[in-house]
Amino acid sequence: MSNTPNIQTIFFYILTKGLFATLALTALGLLIGFAIGLLLALMRVYGPTEIGWFASGYEKLFRGIPVLVLIFIFSFGIPGLFSYLEPLERPIAGVILALGLRSGAYQSQIFRGAILSVNPGQMEAARAIGMNGFQSFRHIVFPQAIRLAVPSWSNEYAVVIKDSSFAYGVGIIEMTRVAFDIAANFPLLMPLSMAIVAIIYLIFTYPVTKLFGERQTKKLKDFGMGGG
Amino acid sequence: MDKNVLNVVNVWKAYDELEVLKGISFELAKREVKVIFGPSGSGKSTLLRCINMLTPPDKGEIYLSGQNLTAPGVDLNAMRAKIGMVFQHFNLFSHLKAIDNVSVGLRRVKGFKKEEARAKALDALHQVKMTEWAEHYPAQLSGGQQQRVGIARALAMKPDLILFDEPTSALDPELIGEVLQVMLDLAKAGTTMVVVTHEMGFARAVASEMIFIDQGVVVERGTAEHFFVSPESERVKHFLRQINILYGHHEELLKEINED
């Protein structure tokens, strides 16, 4: 990068050096968030009151703390948290955990709403043919709830991919970091570099959520399950 | 008692302060069709839900082929698999095709392999004349077709009896006939049924006994003949007059069906 890079080079550079990390942080964060969110939703919908309080407390806690603060806490704030990892890997694990724990608090709301939107008659009919509670959820309620959740869930994906840029704060080389490094080497390119990384984030958010949202809403209509 | 498929003994149920069922008893022999009717809010639906323990009664006992469902430690899932239920609003599983609505219980509850469950489900769909709609989702079917799939879903489990909770009252008038036809066929084939309905033509055609329930108690019971010729209680007479105004036009329809 000794010569001043042109637009294509900046695009190429951000994509090759940063895209994979951004997508990996996002995917793992969403995955952890999915597991936590589904569990919390189940606790709130089907669990006894006390368990519901716990879930609701978790949501309040992780929705009330800025994601950058969470990232610092889980990357450096808890000594020995990821002591079995190489020092350079610890912030990566910290970011994934922070994104996941926080996304779980939001995904919980998504799944809770989706489960509650499934007509109670579905559970009743399942129990009436002899399914136990777990089977009724697994085979009847859950498949419908997941479909109902897709539009909001694709929104959550957009939130997490954007929040993954906070990984910059603990030195992880993802798209934002790459864009900033270009600007650091060629200060005049700061506006261009930031514009390009902004466009890349946009490409990975808006069309995806729009596509998922619209396709799923149409599908739900075909199922007669209302729209998301 | 053991020779009966179902014994309902002094069943009570209250929702908070509201007493819905106040000591209901009746019995049902194999191949019998029992029609339960009465004004809305009289506890008919609650009674059906007590029978399969979706709503366990507060007091009283339910015996299925002599086994007490209200006793502690009973495997209710296994018992419910022996009691079919057809709902007023069909309650078909929205995300499953007609065939899968019928086979899901065979696979998950009865443990049949996929192909075997499918074959049995197709048989059940055939019984309700819905074979050609097997690959359609509920939202693609008319109300009458959905209810026939609902009946097939119950039939496929080969239950000891089937409970019908106002199976035609959510249907447009022109769709009622096809569902009643299926129910008549089942009754004539010897299916044991408890039917909550206001379709008096259906009751007259196949009911072994009719039970009039009002405000949570059995007011009067007897054959269809008894109710239409010489009902005793004023409440029954009044109710039948009203029903006749509302539902009278189906009598003609059923006459036609019966003559086929």
Short mmCIF file of N, CA and C in Angstrom, two decimals, chain A residues 121-122 124-133 135 139-140 143-144 147 221-225, chain B residues 49 52 54 77 80-81 83 85 87 91-96 104-105 108-109 137 139 153 157:
data_model
loop_
_atom_site.label_atom_id
_atom_site.label_comp_id
_atom_site.label_asym_id
_atom_site.label_seq_id
_atom_site.Cartn_x
_atom_site.Cartn_y
_atom_site.Cartn_z
N GLY A 121 -54.94 -23.00 20.23
CA GLY A 121 -55.63 -24.20 19.72
C GLY A 121 -54.66 -25.22 19.14
N GLN A 122 -53.48 -24.76 18.70
CA GLN A 122 -52.48 -25.66 18.12
C GLN A 122 -51.93 -26.59 19.21
N GLU A 124 -53.39 -27.24 22.02
CA GLU A 124 -54.51 -28.05 22.49
C GLU A 124 -54.72 -29.28 21.61
N ALA A 125 -54.72 -29.03 20.28
CA ALA A 125 -54.95 -30.13 19.35
C ALA A 125 -53.82 -31.15 19.46
N ALA A 126 -52.60 -30.66 19.67
CA ALA A 126 -51.46 -31.57 19.80
C ALA A 126 -51.60 -32.43 21.06
N ARG A 127 -51.97 -31.79 22.17
CA ARG A 127 -52.15 -32.55 23.41
C ARG A 127 -53.31 -33.54 23.25
N ALA A 128 -54.36 -33.11 22.50
CA ALA A 128 -55.54 -33.96 22.37
C ALA A 128 -55.25 -35.25 21.60
N ILE A 129 -54.25 -35.24 20.70
CA ILE A 129 -53.95 -36.52 20.02
C ILE A 129 -52.92 -37.33 20.80
N GLY A 130 -52.54 -36.84 21.97
CA GLY A 130 -51.70 -37.67 22.85
C GLY A 130 -50.24 -37.28 22.91
N MET A 131 -49.89 -36.17 22.25
CA MET A 131 -48.49 -35.73 22.37
C MET A 131 -48.25 -35.19 23.78
N ASN A 132 -47.04 -35.40 24.30
CA ASN A 132 -46.73 -34.79 25.59
C ASN A 132 -46.33 -33.33 25.34
N GLY A 133 -46.10 -32.61 26.43
CA GLY A 133 -45.83 -31.18 26.31
C GLY A 133 -44.63 -30.90 25.43
N GLN A 135 -43.24 -32.85 23.05
CA GLN A 135 -43.52 -33.18 21.63
C GLN A 135 -44.39 -32.10 20.99
N HIS A 139 -42.82 -30.33 17.80
CA HIS A 139 -43.33 -30.64 16.46
C HIS A 139 -44.42 -29.69 15.97
N ILE A 140 -45.08 -29.01 16.88
CA ILE A 140 -46.23 -28.18 16.48
C ILE A 140 -45.98 -26.69 16.73
N PRO A 143 -42.07 -25.13 15.29
CA PRO A 143 -41.91 -24.86 13.85
C PRO A 143 -42.70 -23.64 13.39
N GLN A 144 -43.84 -23.40 14.02
CA GLN A 144 -44.62 -22.22 13.64
C GLN A 144 -44.02 -20.94 14.22
N ARG A 147 -41.06 -19.72 12.20
CA ARG A 147 -41.48 -19.02 10.98
C ARG A 147 -41.95 -17.61 11.29
N LYS A 221 -48.34 -15.69 5.10
CA LYS A 221 -49.69 -15.48 4.58
C LYS A 221 -50.21 -16.75 3.93
N ASP A 222 -49.31 -17.42 3.18
CA ASP A 222 -49.72 -18.67 2.52
C ASP A 222 -50.12 -19.72 3.55
N PHE A 223 -49.48 -19.70 4.70
CA PHE A 223 -49.81 -20.65 5.77
C PHE A 223 -51.04 -20.20 6.55
N GLY A 224 -51.53 -19.00 6.24
CA GLY A 224 -52.64 -18.47 7.00
C GLY A 224 -52.26 -18.13 8.42
N MET A 225 -50.97 -17.78 8.62
CA MET A 225 -50.49 -17.50 9.97
C MET A 225 -50.31 -16.01 10.22
N ARG B 49 -63.96 -31.26 27.23
CA ARG B 49 -62.56 -31.06 27.62
C ARG B 49 -62.23 -31.75 28.94
N ASN B 52 -61.47 -35.66 28.03
CA ASN B 52 -60.11 -36.04 27.66
C ASN B 52 -59.06 -35.33 28.53
N LEU B 54 -58.17 -32.40 29.06
CA LEU B 54 -57.50 -31.14 28.71
C LEU B 54 -57.81 -30.13 29.80
N ASN B 77 -51.26 -38.94 28.41
CA ASN B 77 -50.95 -38.86 26.98
C ASN B 77 -51.41 -40.12 26.26
N ARG B 80 -55.21 -40.01 26.10
CA ARG B 80 -55.74 -39.06 25.11
C ARG B 80 -55.59 -39.60 23.69
N ALA B 81 -54.57 -40.42 23.48
CA ALA B 81 -54.39 -41.01 22.15
C ALA B 81 -55.56 -41.93 21.80
N ILE B 83 -58.67 -41.16 22.70
CA ILE B 83 -59.87 -40.32 22.62
C ILE B 83 -59.66 -39.28 21.53
N MET B 85 -60.47 -36.05 19.17
CA MET B 85 -61.23 -34.82 19.42
C MET B 85 -61.28 -33.98 18.15
N PHE B 87 -62.46 -30.26 16.78
CA PHE B 87 -62.69 -28.94 17.37
C PHE B 87 -63.62 -28.07 16.53
N ASN B 91 -58.58 -26.33 14.34
CA ASN B 91 -57.25 -26.41 14.96
C ASN B 91 -56.30 -27.31 14.19
N LEU B 92 -56.36 -27.26 12.88
CA LEU B 92 -55.37 -28.01 12.10
C LEU B 92 -54.01 -27.35 12.29
N PHE B 93 -52.95 -28.15 12.22
CA PHE B 93 -51.61 -27.60 12.38
C PHE B 93 -51.25 -26.81 11.12
N SER B 94 -51.12 -25.49 11.26
CA SER B 94 -51.02 -24.60 10.10
C SER B 94 -49.80 -24.88 9.23
N HIS B 95 -48.72 -25.36 9.83
CA HIS B 95 -47.47 -25.52 9.08
C HIS B 95 -47.37 -26.89 8.42
N LEU B 96 -48.39 -27.72 8.58
CA LEU B 96 -48.32 -29.08 8.02
C LEU B 96 -49.39 -29.28 6.97
N VAL B 104 -48.99 -37.00 11.82
CA VAL B 104 -48.03 -36.59 12.86
C VAL B 104 -48.26 -37.34 14.18
N GLY B 105 -49.53 -37.57 14.51
CA GLY B 105 -49.83 -38.32 15.74
C GLY B 105 -49.43 -39.78 15.62
N ARG B 108 -45.47 -39.59 15.94
CA ARG B 108 -44.88 -39.12 17.21
C ARG B 108 -45.48 -39.79 18.42
N VAL B 109 -46.77 -40.14 18.36
CA VAL B 109 -47.41 -40.73 19.53
C VAL B 109 -47.41 -42.25 19.43
N TYR B 137 -51.96 -27.37 2.21
CA TYR B 137 -51.90 -26.82 3.57
C TYR B 137 -53.30 -26.38 4.00
N ALA B 139 -54.51 -23.68 5.08
CA ALA B 139 -54.96 -22.38 4.59
C ALA B 139 -55.46 -22.46 3.15
N ARG B 153 -57.80 -36.72 11.21
CA ARG B 153 -56.71 -36.71 12.19
C ARG B 153 -57.10 -37.51 13.44
N MET B 157 -55.94 -42.24 14.50
CA MET B 157 -55.38 -42.79 15.73
C MET B 157 -56.14 -44.03 16.19
#
